[in-house]
Amino acid sequence: MRLHVVNPNTSASMTRTIAAAAHATAPPDVEIVATTSPRGPASIEGHHDGAMAVPGLLQRIAEAEADGVDAHIIACFDDTGLHAARCAATRPVVGIGEAACLLACQLAERFIVVTAAPVSVPVLEANLRLNGLATRCAGVRAAGVAVLDLSYATGETDPVAAALRQAARDVPDAALVLGCGGMAEMAERLSHDLDRPVIDGVAAAVQLASGLARLGHRTVKTGGYAAPRNKETQA
Amino acid sequence: MRLHVVNPNTSASMTRTIAAAAHATAPPDVEIVATTSPRGPASIEGHHDGAMAVPGLLQRIAEAEADGVDAHIIACFDDTGLHAARCAATRPVVGIGEAACLLACQLAERFIVVTAAPVSVPVLEANLRLNGLATRCAGVRAAGVAVLDLSYATGETDPVAAALRQAARDVPDAALVLGCGGMAEMAERLSHDLDRPVIDGVAAAVQLASGLARLGHRTVKTGGYAAPRNKETQA
Amino acid sequence: MRLHVVNPNTSASMTRTIAAAAHATAPPDVEIVATTSPRGPASIEGHHDGAMAVPGLLQRIAEAEADGVDAHIIACFDDTGLHAARCAATRPVVGIGEAACLLACQLAERFIVVTAAPVSVPVLEANLRLNGLATRCAGVRAAGVAVLDLSYATGETDPVAAALRQAARDVPDAALVLGCGGMAEMAERLSHDLDRPVIDGVAAAVQLASGLARLGHRTVKTGGYAAPRNKETQA
Amino acid sequence: MRLHVVNPNTSASMTRTIAAAAHATAPPDVEIVATTSPRGPASIEGHHDGAMAVPGLLQRIAEAEADGVDAHIIACFDDTGLHAARCAATRPVVGIGEAACLLACQLAERFIVVTAAPVSVPVLEANLRLNGLATRCAGVRAAGVAVLDLSYATGETDPVAAALRQAARDVPDAALVLGCGGMAEMAERLSHDLDRPVIDGVAAAVQLASGLARLGHRTVKTGGYAAPRNKETQA
Amino acid sequence: MRLHVVNPNTSASMTRTIAAAAHATAPPDVEIVATTSPRGPASIEGHHDGAMAVPGLLQRIAEAEADGVDAHIIACFDDTGLHAARCAATRPVVGIGEAACLLACQLAERFIVVTAAPVSVPVLEANLRLNGLATRCAGVRAAGVAVLDLSYATGETDPVAAALRQAARDVPDAALVLGCGGMAEMAERLSHDLDRPVIDGVAAAVQLASGLARLGHRTVKTGGYAAPRNKETQA
Amino acid sequence: MRLHVVNPNTSASMTRTIAAAAHATAPPDVEIVATTSPRGPASIEGHHDGAMAVPGLLQRIAEAEADGVDAHIIACFDDTGLHAARCAATRPVVGIGEAACLLACQLAERFIVVTAAPVSVPVLEANLRLNGLATRCAGVRAAGVAVLDLSYATGETDPVAAALRQAARDVPDAALVLGCGGMAEMAERLSHDLDRPVIDGVAAAVQLASGLARLGHRTVKTGGYAAPRNKETQA
């Protein structure tokens, strides 16, 4: 089985982080194909970056679909372009944001998301309201760091770790969710440090996407995810 | 006062329809500047078209903002790229979908939307859920016609008129909303024929946007509508 | 075009404040007709005052309707008697509370309301729940001052200004809404001081009501806003 | 224990129906004091009638409160002026609409309301949304009869009985609620005929109000139900 | 009239507290029959205890139903097994948690629940979400005490009294609800001390259940509360 | 990796169906351990059966936990005893109902559930309301067949197939979900026949549970899923 993981920003280094997390958590019969968007912003922070990232993302989805993958993963926690990508593909498309929160809901009655930049918070809140999981969410918080400055320093000096530790204290019954694809490598150590599940969306999406592919399911194409009608388009 | 009305699809003929509706309903001290997106699909039907339309739309918003307009109107009922456009501008940005529904809520306890293509229905439903007006909405229906095939035939043979007539019968206490910018010219005659308010989003948005500009208000830029951070971008 | 602005309390001084705000923000072709309720409490604070104010308000609506105005504005932030007034009129009726919040939603993803007396808070919260805008509301707060004691002192000593300043600090991405018609004259200066839109409902309602009138729309009279049936009534 | 049942419309015949239903279902130690509003419409149908009925209702509440009753019941299914009445009293105030629906929720997972006139439907829907019971409501329907024309004809010719029978068929797991105080005398026979609980609000409110009085509870007066501030009022 | 009050845990001392509260607040024509579950945990704290308590509870419901009571009360604030019990009985079944909150809603626009152990909080929150009363609830708090350690010490040293006092301060317009059957005897004194209604669920349920029985209503058995189908069962 | 799949009813034949579905869809490194509840009803239909099934289910969970499995699956679509089971285990526990609906949400914007008996419908609706997925659900329908009578007849004569075919026609954009563990073997053929994803909860839960186990996550035990306190219990 082949899973296509597309990084919708144009930072190849972030693609490497994401691909490593996907490889490390894939079932034995799953091959990971990681791609990077060919155009758009180097990181996705907020509504504007997200919108500018979608055309490049859709190009990678179409290429991989033609290439014959079994499912696609959009490796930005904003689930950038998720609905448009489902129009472009027949194979299942999973966003790492929704995937992480769904897995969190299996481990606790509630979850908290810690993302990088404050400008991403309303984007994530809107997604959760639409996909139904706002009901289970005890808050979306920002660590106050730019996505491209993310790096995992051990201990209290790392702002993501600090924000997660605070969230764990504030809401003792919540699972914790890493709100950015670039945080993927932090999940295991933080789970250990905080003695609480800290869920990475890339790993979560690999489980969901491989499961959907294993069952042979495809996207319903008779409604809002119908393939786009052929029409004149200005490049 | 100058209002910028941008047609986010690339059909100049639809821009003309929209501009005419805006001119016809503008207060006396309002000048309309209509633009057409320079790239993307010729009509916007569903998630995929919408996503492909945004970068061209954002270019027009930025140009008009630099040019000194007092407010912007996005003339697609999907409110395509609305949040991204608010990041790109400091002047108010109004989407014709939200504007039409807001005005409808002043005329009846509920409203019904009739759009063109079925693939647009989930897009509109998601918008209404996020902006809070789903509570007031008695249904989003599709007339079953492609946007580029819209034309206003009098009488029962016009599918949009037929769908509105049916909606008016089914929900006697609802205001009626035209769910596509390309339907703008139908509003007046249908309001008369059905003896019920039939609201066009372009006209509605002109009222809201000119009102916001008249009061001198600007978009709050300290949250999710902050200007996009300067970062490396692949063209 | 003539807009009828009715002050549903019996304080003529408050009518003057409201009329001034309406005049100052009306489009050039709009004439403002301001009236004061002939009976009921001198200010409206809470459920009981609101209920006692409605019959006088409805009398003014009926008189203005007979007189031939193009739309009505109810100039109490509680939207006192809004639904009953829509039964009594065929011309559109706009409440300043709903109008202010609708305009705020065009400028930010969320808004906060600051009203005068705590007893008004549950009234406003109920309105927002019914009209769907609770979804967008980040809180209704009271400045802790009686409506008849409102006056705009510059600086920190004014409790309304202080409460707005605190709200702006607490929720950096929210537009601010003045929760009382008697605060109308504060909007412009506070917008400037706080560098954030501070929205007055009277001004907002003038934009909405003139827009509805400009489009020629009337209230849907086939449902809950049907004219009251003629029946025996004890005076 | 003395319960005050106020009919907020001015029809003495309807007060007799209501008082009889209250007497018939009161616990042995409960005395019923029935009053009729001194002014306002002869029946309450829709927002406008409701608003005009409140001042007369509040007068009766204040008189009975001074007279020393243990609780008040507002005998209109719209719960006309319920919140204003709670401001005017310290003793508990129960509306027959909310009471009927609360009792229905003890007998089935869902309930359906059948009221008299269609214009009442949005009033009842708004109440249910505010008091939380919309979640449990499977529909508010109108029998299509004016309140003053209500009379209980046995068999299929009675529109209320016919509407209830249809509701019972359509939603087999719902309790049935009579949506008008004037229907009180129908409850017992219809419960028998339909072999399903048919709940009358007057009887329901007697149970709730006597229960609250028995426990000695009073309305919380430190929030939205604070007594109205003393202020100048035009009569 | 005979009401069956079943304590779904196996602590006879708690049954005595509950029975005393029921006796003390019953109408004059109501006889209380109190039973204790024959098997399961000695107190119910959280999902697991609750699940283990249900079979014993259902046995007592079936026995009392055969014995001819007029209604049943489940005397655990979690409303343990409420829906299953309604399947097992034709007579009305009332849970003390829902009953207390319903009565609270008659006395204030909002209520707060103070329960004993933190592990009960999510159980109560889920109940409130399902029965619709979450809309009215301003919070479920835990006093941080095990159910079997409950005892009413006067003054600040009692953790339940302290938590209620804090809740009354934090939310001035809320009615207060005792979130555990074992707290029944505290209601009267705390109501007096805090000058705010403090509602005990046992007393509340006696009012509701006797009211339902007085009206002769029975549970709707044609839907989710149908009697369980006869089928092979392993003991 | 070892997954424990527990059938919470006492029908060994249904355990065989469930185990076969789990085996057929498990990743290559996953071993399935299937157990049958030792006591309770032979099938689970409605609230009462569900409640009676939990103690036996919890026994099997505890045994398997002690035995060292990596995750548990509760193989009844009602997610019987899910929260209690999470208290009893530290390893993740997945219910097949929630799992099926979560996977359906990755394939379409909405889903429909078709269960066996009508009495199960309110149970499933309550679950969806609590876990947040009601937002995505376009209806829960019953095929009108007892669980123990389920068998997959090809063609129109099978009531489950007929109900799914109708659902697919009524809601063209919905994924379809089999609402009973006993339907597991129908999924593949019906997916093919209806050309639409037909999702079986057992297969879905295997994907989720193996994914959670692969990532090493455990249930959060510091809130509502804390292990039950040790206390006196009557057997």
mmCIF file of C-alpha atoms in Angstrom, chain B residues 64-161:
data_model
loop_
_atom_site.group_PDB
_atom_site.id
_atom_site.type_symbol
_atom_site.label_atom_id
_atom_site.label_comp_id
_atom_site.label_asym_id
_atom_site.label_seq_id
_atom_site.Cartn_x
_atom_site.Cartn_y
_atom_site.Cartn_z
ATOM 1 C CA ALA B 64 -7.643 47.937 -5.134
ATOM 2 C CA GLU B 65 -6.469 48.409 -1.549
ATOM 3 C CA ALA B 66 -3.334 50.109 -2.868
ATOM 4 C CA ASP B 67 -5.516 52.154 -5.167
ATOM 5 C CA GLY B 68 -7.411 53.563 -2.188
ATOM 6 C CA VAL B 69 -10.953 52.118 -2.159
ATOM 7 C CA ASP B 70 -13.134 52.367 0.951
ATOM 8 C CA ALA B 71 -14.388 48.781 1.068
ATOM 9 C CA HIS B 72 -14.306 45.546 -0.920
ATOM 10 C CA ILE B 73 -17.089 43.191 -2.000
ATOM 11 C CA ILE B 74 -16.428 39.592 -3.038
ATOM 12 C CA ALA B 75 -19.102 38.886 -5.607
ATOM 13 C CA CYS B 76 -19.429 35.133 -5.347
ATOM 14 C CA PHE B 77 -22.178 33.734 -3.117
ATOM 15 C CA ASP B 78 -19.669 31.206 -1.686
ATOM 16 C CA ASP B 79 -17.863 34.156 -0.062
ATOM 17 C CA THR B 80 -14.802 32.708 -1.748
ATOM 18 C CA GLY B 81 -11.603 33.614 0.043
ATOM 19 C CA LEU B 82 -13.386 36.003 2.408
ATOM 20 C CA HIS B 83 -11.135 35.386 5.401
ATOM 21 C CA ALA B 84 -7.951 35.494 3.325
ATOM 22 C CA ALA B 85 -9.103 38.751 1.747
ATOM 23 C CA ARG B 86 -9.640 40.285 5.182
ATOM 24 C CA CYS B 87 -6.013 39.436 5.941
ATOM 25 C CA ALA B 88 -4.949 41.170 2.732
ATOM 26 C CA ALA B 89 -6.903 44.390 3.323
ATOM 27 C CA THR B 90 -7.410 46.937 6.081
ATOM 28 C CA ARG B 91 -10.652 48.237 4.553
ATOM 29 C CA PRO B 92 -13.788 46.183 5.248
ATOM 30 C CA VAL B 93 -14.412 43.143 3.039
ATOM 31 C CA VAL B 94 -17.983 41.892 2.592
ATOM 32 C CA GLY B 95 -19.049 38.640 0.934
ATOM 33 C CA ILE B 96 -22.292 38.648 -0.995
ATOM 34 C CA GLY B 97 -23.453 35.373 0.545
ATOM 35 C CA GLU B 98 -23.235 36.505 4.145
ATOM 36 C CA ALA B 99 -24.595 39.961 3.200
ATOM 37 C CA ALA B 100 -27.689 38.544 1.526
ATOM 38 C CA CYS B 101 -28.479 36.268 4.437
ATOM 39 C CA LEU B 102 -27.984 39.051 6.984
ATOM 40 C CA LEU B 103 -30.419 41.273 5.151
ATOM 41 C CA ALA B 104 -32.890 38.399 4.824
ATOM 42 C CA CYS B 105 -32.797 38.011 8.619
ATOM 43 C CA GLN B 106 -34.151 41.543 8.929
ATOM 44 C CA LEU B 107 -37.235 40.680 6.886
ATOM 45 C CA ALA B 108 -38.289 37.286 8.210
ATOM 46 C CA GLU B 109 -37.445 34.891 10.994
ATOM 47 C CA ARG B 110 -36.016 32.450 8.454
ATOM 48 C CA PHE B 111 -34.634 32.405 4.939
ATOM 49 C CA ILE B 112 -34.070 29.908 2.142
ATOM 50 C CA VAL B 113 -31.200 30.027 -0.326
ATOM 51 C CA VAL B 114 -31.588 28.847 -3.938
ATOM 52 C CA THR B 115 -28.231 28.397 -5.637
ATOM 53 C CA ALA B 116 -27.394 27.144 -9.121
ATOM 54 C CA ALA B 117 -25.437 23.866 -8.909
ATOM 55 C CA PRO B 118 -25.852 21.123 -6.267
ATOM 56 C CA VAL B 119 -22.100 21.007 -5.710
ATOM 57 C CA SER B 120 -22.332 24.470 -4.137
ATOM 58 C CA VAL B 121 -24.797 23.416 -1.440
ATOM 59 C CA PRO B 122 -22.301 22.004 1.078
ATOM 60 C CA VAL B 123 -20.051 25.032 0.615
ATOM 61 C CA LEU B 124 -22.918 27.363 1.505
ATOM 62 C CA GLU B 125 -24.058 25.181 4.400
ATOM 63 C CA ALA B 126 -20.563 25.266 5.864
ATOM 64 C CA ASN B 127 -20.425 29.063 5.591
ATOM 65 C CA LEU B 128 -23.764 29.393 7.356
ATOM 66 C CA ARG B 129 -22.653 27.106 10.139
ATOM 67 C CA LEU B 130 -19.528 29.153 10.700
ATOM 68 C CA ASN B 131 -21.065 32.610 10.527
ATOM 69 C CA GLY B 132 -23.913 31.648 12.831
ATOM 70 C CA LEU B 133 -26.774 32.064 10.360
ATOM 71 C CA ALA B 134 -27.499 28.343 9.983
ATOM 72 C CA THR B 135 -29.836 28.914 12.928
ATOM 73 C CA ARG B 136 -31.964 31.130 10.715
ATOM 74 C CA CYS B 137 -31.723 29.109 7.514
ATOM 75 C CA ALA B 138 -34.622 26.908 6.432
ATOM 76 C CA GLY B 139 -32.616 25.231 3.700
ATOM 77 C CA VAL B 140 -30.099 25.631 0.891
ATOM 78 C CA ARG B 141 -31.427 24.287 -2.384
ATOM 79 C CA ALA B 142 -29.978 24.000 -5.872
ATOM 80 C CA ALA B 143 -31.885 24.828 -9.034
ATOM 81 C CA GLY B 144 -29.820 22.232 -10.860
ATOM 82 C CA VAL B 145 -28.286 24.522 -13.440
ATOM 83 C CA ALA B 146 -24.643 25.336 -14.179
ATOM 84 C CA VAL B 147 -23.606 28.876 -13.267
ATOM 85 C CA LEU B 148 -22.552 29.671 -16.824
ATOM 86 C CA ASP B 149 -25.969 28.572 -18.099
ATOM 87 C CA LEU B 150 -27.893 30.957 -15.840
ATOM 88 C CA SER B 151 -30.209 33.272 -17.694
ATOM 89 C CA TYR B 152 -33.457 34.705 -16.609
ATOM 90 C CA ALA B 153 -36.302 33.307 -18.611
ATOM 91 C CA THR B 154 -39.650 34.575 -17.441
ATOM 92 C CA GLY B 155 -42.180 32.115 -16.233
ATOM 93 C CA GLU B 156 -42.063 28.519 -15.130
ATOM 94 C CA THR B 157 -39.393 27.403 -17.577
ATOM 95 C CA ASP B 158 -36.620 29.128 -15.683
ATOM 96 C CA PRO B 159 -35.269 26.588 -13.180
ATOM 97 C CA VAL B 160 -34.201 29.271 -10.685
ATOM 98 C CA ALA B 161 -37.639 30.875 -10.714
#
